Coordinates of C-alpha atoms and ligand atoms in Angstrom, one line a residue:
M1 CA 43.1 0.9 -54.0
Q2 CA 44.3 1.2 -50.5
R3 CA 44.7 4.8 -49.1
I4 CA 47.2 6.1 -46.6
S5 CA 46.2 8.9 -44.3
L6 CA 48.5 11.8 -43.6
T7 CA 49.2 12.8 -40.0
E8 CA 47.3 15.8 -38.6
S9 CA 45.1 16.4 -41.6
N10 CA 42.0 15.0 -43.3
L11 CA 44.1 14.1 -46.3
S12 CA 44.8 10.7 -47.7
L13 CA 46.9 9.6 -50.7
S14 CA 46.4 6.6 -53.0
R15 CA 48.9 3.8 -52.1
L16 CA 50.3 4.1 -55.7
I17 CA 51.0 7.5 -57.0
Y18 CA 51.4 8.6 -60.6
G19 CA 54.5 10.8 -61.1
V20 CA 54.6 13.1 -64.1
W21 CA 58.3 14.0 -64.4
R22 CA 58.4 12.4 -67.8
L23 CA 55.1 13.7 -69.1
S24 CA 56.6 16.1 -71.7
D25 CA 59.1 13.4 -72.9
D26 CA 56.2 11.5 -74.4
P27 CA 56.3 12.0 -78.2
D28 CA 52.5 12.4 -77.9
S29 CA 52.2 15.1 -75.3
S30 CA 48.7 16.2 -76.6
I31 CA 46.1 17.1 -74.0
K32 CA 44.2 14.0 -75.2
Q33 CA 47.1 11.8 -74.3
V34 CA 47.7 13.5 -71.0
R35 CA 44.0 13.0 -70.2
A36 CA 44.2 9.3 -71.2
K37 CA 47.0 8.8 -68.7
I38 CA 45.0 10.6 -66.0
D39 CA 41.9 8.5 -66.7
A40 CA 43.9 5.3 -66.7
A41 CA 45.4 6.2 -63.3
L42 CA 42.0 7.1 -61.9
A43 CA 40.5 3.9 -63.2
E44 CA 43.2 2.0 -61.1
G45 CA 42.2 4.1 -58.0
I46 CA 45.4 6.1 -58.4
T47 CA 44.2 9.5 -57.4
T48 CA 47.5 11.1 -56.3
F49 CA 49.7 12.8 -58.9
D50 CA 53.2 13.9 -58.2
H51 CA 54.5 17.1 -59.8
A52 CA 57.4 19.5 -59.4
D53 CA 57.7 23.1 -60.7
I54 CA 60.8 22.0 -62.7
Y55 CA 59.4 18.9 -64.4
G56 CA 59.8 19.0 -68.2
N57 CA 61.9 22.2 -67.9
Y58 CA 59.0 23.9 -66.1
D59 CA 56.4 22.6 -68.6
C60 CA 54.8 19.5 -67.1
E61 CA 52.5 21.3 -64.6
Q62 CA 51.1 23.4 -67.5
L63 CA 50.6 20.3 -69.7
F64 CA 48.7 18.5 -66.9
G65 CA 46.8 21.7 -66.0
Q66 CA 45.4 22.0 -69.5
A67 CA 43.6 18.8 -69.0
L68 CA 42.3 20.1 -65.7
A69 CA 41.1 23.3 -67.3
L70 CA 39.0 21.4 -69.8
D71 CA 37.0 19.5 -67.2
S72 CA 35.9 21.4 -64.1
G73 CA 35.0 18.2 -62.3
L74 CA 38.4 16.6 -62.6
R75 CA 40.4 18.4 -59.9
A76 CA 38.2 17.2 -57.1
K77 CA 38.9 13.6 -58.1
M78 CA 42.6 13.8 -57.3
E79 CA 45.3 15.0 -54.9
L80 CA 48.1 17.1 -56.4
I81 CA 51.6 17.1 -54.9
S82 CA 54.1 19.6 -56.2
K83 CA 57.6 20.6 -55.2
C84 CA 59.9 23.6 -55.3
D85 CA 63.4 24.9 -54.3
I86 CA 65.5 23.6 -57.3
C87 CA 66.3 26.5 -59.6
L88 CA 67.3 25.1 -62.9
N89 CA 70.0 26.7 -65.1
T90 CA 68.1 26.4 -68.4
D91 CA 67.0 28.4 -71.4
K92 CA 63.9 29.5 -69.4
F93 CA 66.3 31.4 -67.0
P94 CA 69.1 32.7 -69.2
D95 CA 70.4 34.9 -66.3
R96 CA 71.2 32.0 -64.0
R97 CA 74.8 30.9 -64.0
V98 CA 74.4 27.6 -62.1
K99 CA 71.7 25.3 -60.8
Y100 CA 71.0 26.2 -57.2
Y101 CA 68.4 25.8 -54.4
D102 CA 66.2 28.4 -52.9
T103 CA 64.1 27.9 -49.8
S104 CA 63.5 31.6 -49.1
A105 CA 59.9 32.5 -48.3
A106 CA 59.7 34.8 -51.4
Y107 CA 60.9 32.0 -53.7
I108 CA 58.5 29.3 -52.2
N109 CA 55.5 31.7 -52.4
A110 CA 56.2 32.7 -56.0
S111 CA 56.7 29.0 -57.0
V112 CA 53.4 28.0 -55.4
E113 CA 51.6 30.8 -57.1
L114 CA 53.0 29.6 -60.5
S115 CA 52.2 25.9 -59.7
L116 CA 48.6 26.9 -58.9
Q117 CA 48.3 29.0 -62.1
K118 CA 49.8 26.3 -64.3
L119 CA 47.7 23.5 -62.8
H120 CA 44.5 25.5 -63.0
T121 CA 43.7 25.0 -59.3
D122 CA 43.5 27.1 -56.2
Y123 CA 45.2 24.6 -53.8
L124 CA 47.9 21.9 -53.8
D125 CA 47.2 18.9 -51.5
C126 CA 50.9 18.8 -50.6
L127 CA 54.0 20.9 -51.3
L128 CA 57.4 19.3 -50.9
I129 CA 60.8 21.0 -50.5
H130 CA 62.4 19.2 -53.4
R131 CA 66.0 18.8 -52.1
P132 CA 67.8 19.9 -48.9
D133 CA 69.1 23.4 -49.3
P134 CA 72.4 23.9 -47.4
L135 CA 71.6 27.6 -47.2
M136 CA 68.1 27.0 -45.7
N137 CA 67.0 29.4 -43.0
A138 CA 64.7 26.9 -41.2
A139 CA 62.8 29.6 -39.3
E140 CA 62.0 31.4 -42.6
T141 CA 61.2 28.3 -44.6
G142 CA 59.1 26.8 -41.8
A143 CA 57.1 30.0 -41.3
A144 CA 56.5 30.2 -45.1
L145 CA 55.1 26.6 -45.2
D146 CA 52.9 27.2 -42.1
A147 CA 51.5 30.4 -43.7
L148 CA 50.8 28.6 -47.0
I149 CA 48.9 25.9 -45.1
D150 CA 47.0 28.5 -43.0
S151 CA 46.0 30.3 -46.2
G152 CA 44.6 27.1 -47.8
K153 CA 46.9 27.4 -50.8
I154 CA 48.5 24.1 -49.7
R155 CA 46.8 21.6 -47.6
S156 CA 50.0 20.1 -46.2
A157 CA 53.8 20.2 -46.5
G158 CA 56.5 17.7 -46.7
V159 CA 60.1 17.2 -47.9
S160 CA 62.0 15.1 -50.5
N161 CA 65.5 13.7 -50.4
F162 CA 65.9 14.9 -46.8
H163 CA 67.7 13.1 -44.0
A164 CA 66.4 13.2 -40.4
P165 CA 68.6 16.1 -39.2
E166 CA 67.4 18.3 -42.1
W167 CA 63.7 17.6 -41.7
R168 CA 63.8 17.7 -37.9
L169 CA 65.4 21.2 -38.1
L170 CA 62.7 22.4 -40.4
Q171 CA 60.0 20.7 -38.3
S172 CA 61.3 22.4 -35.2
H173 CA 60.3 25.8 -36.7
M174 CA 56.8 24.8 -37.8
R175 CA 53.4 24.6 -36.2
H176 CA 52.1 22.2 -38.8
R177 CA 53.5 18.7 -39.1
L178 CA 55.6 17.7 -42.1
V179 CA 53.7 14.8 -43.6
V180 CA 55.8 13.0 -46.2
N181 CA 59.4 12.5 -47.3
Q182 CA 59.9 11.4 -50.9
V183 CA 63.2 9.5 -51.4
E184 CA 64.6 7.1 -54.0
M185 CA 63.8 3.5 -53.2
S186 CA 63.7 0.4 -55.4
V187 CA 65.2 -3.1 -55.7
L188 CA 68.2 -1.3 -57.2
C189 CA 68.4 1.5 -54.7
Q190 CA 68.3 0.0 -51.2
D191 CA 70.1 2.8 -49.3
A192 CA 67.1 4.2 -47.4
F193 CA 66.4 0.7 -45.9
L194 CA 69.8 0.7 -44.1
N195 CA 71.0 4.3 -43.7
G196 CA 68.4 5.2 -41.1
D197 CA 66.1 7.2 -43.5
L198 CA 63.2 4.7 -43.5
S199 CA 63.6 4.1 -39.7
N200 CA 63.6 7.8 -39.0
I201 CA 60.6 8.4 -41.3
Q202 CA 58.6 5.9 -39.3
T203 CA 59.8 7.2 -35.9
D204 CA 58.6 10.7 -36.9
G205 CA 55.3 9.6 -38.4
L206 CA 56.1 10.7 -42.0
V207 CA 54.7 8.8 -44.9
P208 CA 57.5 7.5 -47.2
L209 CA 57.1 8.0 -51.0
A210 CA 59.5 6.1 -53.3
W211 CA 60.6 7.9 -56.4
S212 CA 62.0 5.9 -59.4
P213 CA 60.6 2.6 -58.0
L214 CA 61.8 0.9 -61.2
A215 CA 65.1 2.7 -60.9
G216 CA 63.9 5.1 -63.6
G217 CA 63.7 2.1 -66.0
R218 CA 67.2 0.9 -65.3
L219 CA 65.7 -2.3 -63.9
F220 CA 65.0 -3.2 -67.5
G221 CA 68.5 -2.3 -68.7
T222 CA 71.9 -3.9 -69.0
E223 CA 73.6 -3.0 -65.7
A224 CA 74.8 -6.0 -63.7
A225 CA 72.4 -5.6 -60.7
A226 CA 69.4 -5.4 -63.1
Q227 CA 70.6 -8.5 -65.0
R228 CA 71.0 -10.4 -61.7
V229 CA 67.6 -9.6 -60.2
R230 CA 65.4 -9.5 -63.4
P231 CA 65.2 -13.3 -63.9
L232 CA 64.0 -13.8 -60.3
L233 CA 61.4 -11.0 -60.7
A234 CA 60.3 -12.6 -64.0
K235 CA 60.0 -16.0 -62.4
L236 CA 57.9 -14.6 -59.6
A237 CA 55.8 -12.6 -62.1
A238 CA 55.2 -15.8 -64.1
E239 CA 54.2 -17.8 -60.9
Q240 CA 51.6 -15.2 -60.0
N241 CA 50.5 -14.5 -63.6
T242 CA 51.5 -10.9 -63.4
R243 CA 54.1 -8.3 -64.7
V244 CA 57.8 -7.8 -63.7
D245 CA 57.2 -4.1 -62.9
L246 CA 54.3 -5.0 -60.6
V247 CA 56.5 -7.4 -58.7
A248 CA 59.1 -4.7 -58.2
F249 CA 56.4 -2.4 -56.8
A250 CA 55.1 -5.2 -54.6
W251 CA 58.6 -5.6 -53.1
L252 CA 58.3 -2.0 -51.9
L253 CA 54.7 -2.4 -50.8
K254 CA 55.7 -5.3 -48.6
H255 CA 57.7 -3.1 -46.3
P256 CA 55.9 -2.4 -43.0
A257 CA 56.6 1.4 -43.3
H258 CA 53.8 1.6 -45.9
I259 CA 55.9 2.9 -48.8
L260 CA 54.0 4.7 -51.6
P261 CA 55.7 4.0 -54.9
V262 CA 55.6 7.0 -57.3
V263 CA 55.2 5.3 -60.7
G264 CA 56.6 7.1 -63.8
T265 CA 55.6 5.2 -66.9
N266 CA 54.4 7.3 -69.9
Q267 CA 52.5 4.3 -71.4
V268 CA 48.8 4.0 -70.8
T269 CA 49.0 0.2 -71.1
R270 CA 51.5 0.1 -68.3
I271 CA 49.3 2.3 -66.1
Q272 CA 46.5 -0.1 -66.7
G273 CA 46.7 -3.0 -64.3
L274 CA 49.0 -1.2 -61.8
A275 CA 46.6 -1.8 -58.9
E276 CA 47.3 -5.5 -59.3
A277 CA 50.6 -4.8 -57.5
L278 CA 48.8 -4.6 -54.2
A279 CA 47.6 -8.2 -54.5
I280 CA 51.0 -9.8 -55.2
E281 CA 52.3 -12.0 -52.4
I282 CA 56.0 -11.7 -51.5
D283 CA 57.0 -13.7 -48.4
R284 CA 59.9 -12.8 -46.2
E285 CA 62.4 -15.2 -47.7
T286 CA 61.5 -14.1 -51.2
W287 CA 61.8 -10.4 -50.2
F288 CA 65.4 -11.1 -49.1
E289 CA 66.1 -13.3 -52.2
I290 CA 65.3 -10.2 -54.3
W291 CA 67.4 -8.0 -52.0
I292 CA 70.4 -10.4 -52.3
A293 CA 70.1 -10.8 -56.1
A294 CA 69.9 -7.1 -56.6
S295 CA 72.8 -6.2 -54.2
G296 CA 74.9 -9.1 -55.3
N297 CA 75.9 -9.8 -51.7
E298 CA 74.8 -12.4 -49.2
L299 CA 73.6 -10.8 -45.9
P300 CA 76.2 -10.5 -43.2
Ligands
NAP401 N1 61.7 13.8 -55.5 C1 62.7 13.6 -56.4 O1 63.8 14.0 -56.3 C2 62.3 12.8 -57.6 C3 63.3 12.4 -58.5 C4 62.9 11.6 -59.6 C5 61.6 11.2 -59.8 N2 60.6 11.7 -58.9 C6 59.2 11.3 -59.1 O2 59.1 9.9 -59.2 C7 58.4 9.6 -60.4 C8 58.8 8.3 -61.0 O3 60.1 8.4 -61.4 P1 60.6 7.5 -62.6 O4 59.9 8.0 -63.8 O5 62.1 7.5 -62.6 O6 60.0 6.1 -62.2 P2 60.2 4.6 -62.6 O7 58.8 4.0 -62.6 O8 61.2 4.0 -61.8 O9 60.7 4.7 -64.1 C9 59.9 5.0 -65.2 C10 60.7 4.6 -66.4 O10 60.8 3.2 -66.5 C11 60.4 2.8 -67.8 N3 59.6 1.5 -67.7 C12 58.6 1.3 -66.9 N4 58.2 0.0 -67.1 C13 59.0 -0.5 -68.0 C14 59.1 -1.8 -68.5 N5 58.3 -2.8 -68.2 N6 60.1 -2.0 -69.4 C15 61.0 -1.1 -69.7 N7 60.9 0.2 -69.2 C16 59.9 0.4 -68.3 C17 59.4 3.9 -68.2 O11 59.3 3.9 -69.7 P3 57.8 4.0 -70.3 O12 57.4 5.4 -70.2 O13 58.1 3.6 -71.7 O14 56.9 3.0 -69.7 C18 60.0 5.1 -67.7 O15 61.0 5.6 -68.6 C19 58.6 10.9 -61.3 O16 57.6 11.0 -62.2 C20 58.5 12.0 -60.3 O17 57.2 12.3 -59.9 C21 61.0 12.4 -57.8

């Protein structure tokens, strides 16, 4: 499995990342099943796992952490990303009236402590600010992230769903470099390719992570764009004796920005074989053929 180095640190991430947002949706959310998914990912060379404090209504980190607690050697074999700043209005927080964002130092520090506890670890490899907070005090947030890196509780910091003005403001208040931006990208979600996000990510030396690289499964559903592009993906998959999901990942991997897809399947059999995506050939014209089929429009 290819690895991608993060700026200004000794850290690297696996080119494919396993995202655990849906971990607690699995009807079998036993520790044994969680461990089977971790092992299947590691066997593919996928060593980076993407969490957020809120996943599974605040339960996924704990679920994953139980597997880590049972095997003291496991943590060292992986990189853990987590995120914070979204405050869900759920049964876990009956006093909250609405969902809101919090990038205050106190909130970030408390959230990291909880993530570390739940994951049974003493450091995160990367902490992301999950969504841009319109009330962010960049000096306070930046100082909090710097201090967490200095303390060793997080090894690096990044952002998610940020546009350039937002991350540049935060970066301008930090000593350490922001290392990643995680945004939605897939054959069905092409915005970042044209709205400047992917260009600015490259200009600023961030590593782009693609969430919902199969459009959260909608690629296999009934919406028109999915129905237009799927036969083409299926034809390419048949030609290269591979799977449709892997062709969709290969389409992202082809981009010169070195996109890291964050894969979200709950099925061990779909985790198995994921590394094959890196070997799939997609030439320039085919890349655009997929783009055009998905968007439904010829290029201008
Ligand atoms: N930063 C953010 O704001 C943000 C937002 C959303 C997600 N994320 C991250 O991105 C990760 C991935 O997101 P995602 O789960 O939406 O990714 P995804 O890989 O686009 O979608 C996964 C979904 O697709 C289904 N699927 C996969 N292969 C399939 C196939 N061959 N046929 C039919 N269905 C198929 C899966 O079902 P099965 O489980 O049955 O395979 C699962 O429900 C998350 O875990 C999280 O870490 C981040």
